mmCIF file of C-alpha atoms in Angstrom:
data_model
loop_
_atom_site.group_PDB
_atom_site.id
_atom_site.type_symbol
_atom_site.label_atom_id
_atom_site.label_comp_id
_atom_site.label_asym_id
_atom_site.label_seq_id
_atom_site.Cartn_x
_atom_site.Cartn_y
_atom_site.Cartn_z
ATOM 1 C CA UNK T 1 81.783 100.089 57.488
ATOM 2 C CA UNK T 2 79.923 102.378 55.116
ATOM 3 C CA UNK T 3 78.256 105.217 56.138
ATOM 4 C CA UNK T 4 80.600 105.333 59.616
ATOM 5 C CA UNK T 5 81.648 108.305 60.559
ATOM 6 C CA UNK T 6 85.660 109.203 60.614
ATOM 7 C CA UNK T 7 86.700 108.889 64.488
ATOM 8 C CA UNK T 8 87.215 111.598 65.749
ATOM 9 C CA UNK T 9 84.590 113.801 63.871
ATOM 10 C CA UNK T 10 82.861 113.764 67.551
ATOM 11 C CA UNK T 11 85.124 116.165 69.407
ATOM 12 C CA UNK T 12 83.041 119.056 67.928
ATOM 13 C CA UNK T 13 79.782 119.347 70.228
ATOM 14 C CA UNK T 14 78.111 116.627 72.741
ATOM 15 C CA UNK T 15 75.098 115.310 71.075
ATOM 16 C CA UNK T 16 71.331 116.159 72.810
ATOM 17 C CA UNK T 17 68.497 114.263 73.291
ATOM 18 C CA UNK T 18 65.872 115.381 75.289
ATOM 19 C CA UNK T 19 62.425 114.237 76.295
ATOM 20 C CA UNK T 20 59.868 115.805 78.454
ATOM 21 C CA UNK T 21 61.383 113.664 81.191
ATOM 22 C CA UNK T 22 65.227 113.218 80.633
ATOM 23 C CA UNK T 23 68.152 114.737 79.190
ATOM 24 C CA UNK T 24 70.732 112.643 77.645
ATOM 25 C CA UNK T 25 74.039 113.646 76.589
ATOM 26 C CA UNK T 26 77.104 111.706 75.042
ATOM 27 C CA UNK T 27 80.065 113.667 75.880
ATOM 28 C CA UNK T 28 81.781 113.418 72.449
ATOM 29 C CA UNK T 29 85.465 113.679 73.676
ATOM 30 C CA UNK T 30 85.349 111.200 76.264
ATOM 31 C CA UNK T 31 82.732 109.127 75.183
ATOM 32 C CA UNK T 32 80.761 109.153 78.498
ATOM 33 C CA UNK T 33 76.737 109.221 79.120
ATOM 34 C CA UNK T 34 75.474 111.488 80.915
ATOM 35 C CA UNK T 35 71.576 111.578 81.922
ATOM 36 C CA UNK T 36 69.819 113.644 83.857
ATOM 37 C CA UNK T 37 65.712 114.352 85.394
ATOM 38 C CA UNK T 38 63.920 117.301 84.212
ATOM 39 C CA UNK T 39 62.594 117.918 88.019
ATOM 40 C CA UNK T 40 61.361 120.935 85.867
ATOM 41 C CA UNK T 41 57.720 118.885 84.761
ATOM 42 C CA UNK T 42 54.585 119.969 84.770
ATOM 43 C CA UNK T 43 51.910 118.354 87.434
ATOM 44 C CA UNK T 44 51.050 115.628 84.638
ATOM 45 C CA UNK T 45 49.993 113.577 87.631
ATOM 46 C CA UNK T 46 49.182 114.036 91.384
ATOM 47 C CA UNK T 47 50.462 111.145 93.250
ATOM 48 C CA UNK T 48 48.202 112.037 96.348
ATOM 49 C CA UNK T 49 51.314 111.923 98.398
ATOM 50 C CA UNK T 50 51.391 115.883 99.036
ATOM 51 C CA UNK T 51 51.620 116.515 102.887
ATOM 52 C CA UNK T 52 52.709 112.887 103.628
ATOM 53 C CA UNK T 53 56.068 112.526 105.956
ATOM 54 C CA UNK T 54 58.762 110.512 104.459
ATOM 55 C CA UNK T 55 61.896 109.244 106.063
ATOM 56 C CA UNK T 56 64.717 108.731 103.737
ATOM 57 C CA UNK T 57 67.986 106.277 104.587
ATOM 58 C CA UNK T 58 71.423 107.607 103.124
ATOM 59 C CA UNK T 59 69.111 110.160 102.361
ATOM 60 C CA UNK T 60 72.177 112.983 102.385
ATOM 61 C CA UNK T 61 73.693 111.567 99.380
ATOM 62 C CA UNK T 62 73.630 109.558 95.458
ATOM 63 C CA UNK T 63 69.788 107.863 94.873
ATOM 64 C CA UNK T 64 68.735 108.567 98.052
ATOM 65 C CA UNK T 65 69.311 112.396 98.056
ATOM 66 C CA UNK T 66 67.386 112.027 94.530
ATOM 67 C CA UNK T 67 64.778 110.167 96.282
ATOM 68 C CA UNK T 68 64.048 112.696 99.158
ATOM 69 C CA UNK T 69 64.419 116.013 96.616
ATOM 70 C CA UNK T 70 62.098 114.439 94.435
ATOM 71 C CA UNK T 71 59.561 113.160 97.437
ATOM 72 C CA UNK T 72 60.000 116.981 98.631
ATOM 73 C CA UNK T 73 58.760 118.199 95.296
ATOM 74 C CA UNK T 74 55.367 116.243 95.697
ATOM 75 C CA UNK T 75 54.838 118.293 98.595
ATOM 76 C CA UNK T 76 56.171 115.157 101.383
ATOM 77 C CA UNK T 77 57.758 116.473 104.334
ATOM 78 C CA UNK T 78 61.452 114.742 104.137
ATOM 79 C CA UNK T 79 63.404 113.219 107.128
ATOM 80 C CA UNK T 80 66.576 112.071 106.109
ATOM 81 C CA UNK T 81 69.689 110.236 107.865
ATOM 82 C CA UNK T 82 73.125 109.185 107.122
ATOM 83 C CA UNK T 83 76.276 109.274 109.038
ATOM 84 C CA UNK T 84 77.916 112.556 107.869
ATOM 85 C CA UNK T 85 76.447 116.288 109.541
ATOM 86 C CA UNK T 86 77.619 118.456 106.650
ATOM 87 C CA UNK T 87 76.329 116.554 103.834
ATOM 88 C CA UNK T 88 72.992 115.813 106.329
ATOM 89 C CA UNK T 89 72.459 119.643 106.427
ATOM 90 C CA UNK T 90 73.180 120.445 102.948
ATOM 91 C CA UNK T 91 70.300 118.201 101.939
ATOM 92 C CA UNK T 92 67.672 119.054 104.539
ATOM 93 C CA UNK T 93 68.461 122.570 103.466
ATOM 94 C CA UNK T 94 67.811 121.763 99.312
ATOM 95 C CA UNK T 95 64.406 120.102 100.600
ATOM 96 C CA UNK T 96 63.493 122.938 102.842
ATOM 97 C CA UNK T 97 63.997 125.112 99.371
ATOM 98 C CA UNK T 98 61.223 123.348 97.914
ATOM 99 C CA UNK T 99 58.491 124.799 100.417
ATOM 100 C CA UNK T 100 58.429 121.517 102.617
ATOM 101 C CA UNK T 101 59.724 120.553 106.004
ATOM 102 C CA UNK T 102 63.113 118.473 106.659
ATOM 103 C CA UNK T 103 65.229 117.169 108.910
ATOM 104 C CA UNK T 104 68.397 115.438 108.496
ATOM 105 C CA UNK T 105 69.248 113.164 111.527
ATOM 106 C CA UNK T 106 73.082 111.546 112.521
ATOM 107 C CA UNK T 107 71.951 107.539 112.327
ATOM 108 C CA UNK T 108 73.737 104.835 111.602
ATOM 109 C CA UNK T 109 71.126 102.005 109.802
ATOM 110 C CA UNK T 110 73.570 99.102 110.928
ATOM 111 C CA UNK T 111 73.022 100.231 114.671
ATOM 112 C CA UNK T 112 69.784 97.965 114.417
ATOM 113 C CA UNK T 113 68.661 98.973 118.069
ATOM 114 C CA UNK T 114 68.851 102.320 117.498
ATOM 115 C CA UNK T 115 66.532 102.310 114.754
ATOM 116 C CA UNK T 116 63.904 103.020 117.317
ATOM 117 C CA UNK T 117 65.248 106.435 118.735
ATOM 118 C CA UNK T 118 65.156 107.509 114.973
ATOM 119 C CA UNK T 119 62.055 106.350 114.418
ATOM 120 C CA UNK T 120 60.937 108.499 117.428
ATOM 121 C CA UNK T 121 62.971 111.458 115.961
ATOM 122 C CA UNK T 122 61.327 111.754 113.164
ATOM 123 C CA UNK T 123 57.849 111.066 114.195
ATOM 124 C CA UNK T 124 58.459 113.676 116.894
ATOM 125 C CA UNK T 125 59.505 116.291 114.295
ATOM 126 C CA UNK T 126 57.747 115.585 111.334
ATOM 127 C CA UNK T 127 54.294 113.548 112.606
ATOM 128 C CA UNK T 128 53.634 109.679 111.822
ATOM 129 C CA UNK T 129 55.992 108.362 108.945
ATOM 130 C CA UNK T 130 53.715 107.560 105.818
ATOM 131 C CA UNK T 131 56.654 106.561 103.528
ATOM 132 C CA UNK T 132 59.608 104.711 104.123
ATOM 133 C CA UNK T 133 62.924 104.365 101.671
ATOM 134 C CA UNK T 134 65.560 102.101 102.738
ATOM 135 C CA UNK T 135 68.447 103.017 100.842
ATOM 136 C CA UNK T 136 70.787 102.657 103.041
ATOM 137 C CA UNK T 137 73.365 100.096 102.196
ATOM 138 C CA UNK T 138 76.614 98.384 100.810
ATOM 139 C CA UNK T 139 79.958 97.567 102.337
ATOM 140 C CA UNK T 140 82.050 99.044 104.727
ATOM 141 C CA UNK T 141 84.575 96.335 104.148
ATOM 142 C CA UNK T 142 86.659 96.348 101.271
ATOM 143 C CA UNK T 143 88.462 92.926 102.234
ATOM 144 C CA UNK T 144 88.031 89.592 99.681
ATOM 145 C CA UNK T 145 85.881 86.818 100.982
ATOM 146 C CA UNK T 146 89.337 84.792 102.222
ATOM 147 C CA UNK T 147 90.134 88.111 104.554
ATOM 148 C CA UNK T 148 86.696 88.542 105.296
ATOM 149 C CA UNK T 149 85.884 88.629 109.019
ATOM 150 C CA UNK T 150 82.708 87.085 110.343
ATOM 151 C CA UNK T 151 82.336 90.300 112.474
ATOM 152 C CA UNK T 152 82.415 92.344 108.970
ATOM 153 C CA UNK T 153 80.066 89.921 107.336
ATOM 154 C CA UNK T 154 77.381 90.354 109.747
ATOM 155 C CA UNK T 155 77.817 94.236 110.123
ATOM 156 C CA UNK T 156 76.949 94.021 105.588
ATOM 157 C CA UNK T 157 73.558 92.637 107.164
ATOM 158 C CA UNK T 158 73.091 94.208 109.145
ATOM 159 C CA UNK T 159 73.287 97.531 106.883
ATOM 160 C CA UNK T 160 71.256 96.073 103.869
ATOM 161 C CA UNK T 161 68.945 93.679 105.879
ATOM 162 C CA UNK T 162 68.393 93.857 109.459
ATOM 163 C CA UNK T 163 68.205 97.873 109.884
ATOM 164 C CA UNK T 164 65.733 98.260 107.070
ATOM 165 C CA UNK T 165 63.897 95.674 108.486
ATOM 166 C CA UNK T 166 63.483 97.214 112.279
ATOM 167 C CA UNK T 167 62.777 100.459 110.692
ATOM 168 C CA UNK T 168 59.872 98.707 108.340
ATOM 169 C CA UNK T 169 58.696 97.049 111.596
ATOM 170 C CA UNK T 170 58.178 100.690 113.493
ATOM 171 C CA UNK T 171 56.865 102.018 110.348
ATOM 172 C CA UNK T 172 53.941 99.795 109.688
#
């Protein structure tokens, strides 16, 4: 088409946009799109959430790391849990950076009836949860529905439905 440029002419540089909010880059030699918060911003808005205790499922890791960093720069005091020490501690530590208390707590979110010692755990250490993320979740199975267990089936709610729910329950 006219006006296209000649492939290849995008090996050079990746191309930049940003915006007070986001940065968004297009890797030019493999074509990939990369975006990324500017945690940098100014205090365009108080969310009124400053001092507030969060707790944080799968908290140590992907959107719900990004969820309790960015919770922790509001001023929220940041429990987390997930299943894995190291990556529990290397969060809690990133929080605690940001002038806020953390704590990252060994849970697992399908172990519905022990959703009420972490509960207590974090109220203990932290004070009364204000804000709850459940984000938690997915499969542990990687089997097709024909090799799909019952036993496996229920465990995927009980991950995604039935531990958020308990937890909601204590919360509120």
């Amino acid at each position: 088409p006219s006006g296209s440029a000649p492939s290849g002419s995008l090996q050079a540089q990746p191309m930049v946009c940003n915006t007070p909010f986001w940065r968004v880059t297009l890797l030019a030699e493999t074509r990939e799109l990369a975006v990324s918060a500017d945690i940098r911003r100014t205090n365009l808005m108080d969310l009124g959430i400053k001092g507030k205790v969060a707790l944080v499922t799968g908290g140590s890791r992907g959107l719900g790391r990004q969820c309790a960093l960015s919770l922790a720069g509001e001023g929220v005091k940041v429990a987390i849990c997930g299943r894995t020490r190291e990556t529990l501690d290397n969060t809690a530590e990133e929080i605690r950076a940001k002038g806020v208390s953390s704590i990252g707590v060994i849970a697992d979110v399908s172990d519905v009836p022990a959703m009420e010692a972490l509960h207590q755990h974090v109220s203990n250490g932290l004070g009364p949860i204000d804000i709850l993320v459940n984000d938690a979740g997915g499969s542990r199975s990687r089997a097709d529905l024909p090799e799909l267990t019952l036993e496996e089936f229920k465990g995927a709610f009980d991950l995604n439905l039935f531990g958020g729910f308990e937890l909601m329950r204590l919360v509120i």
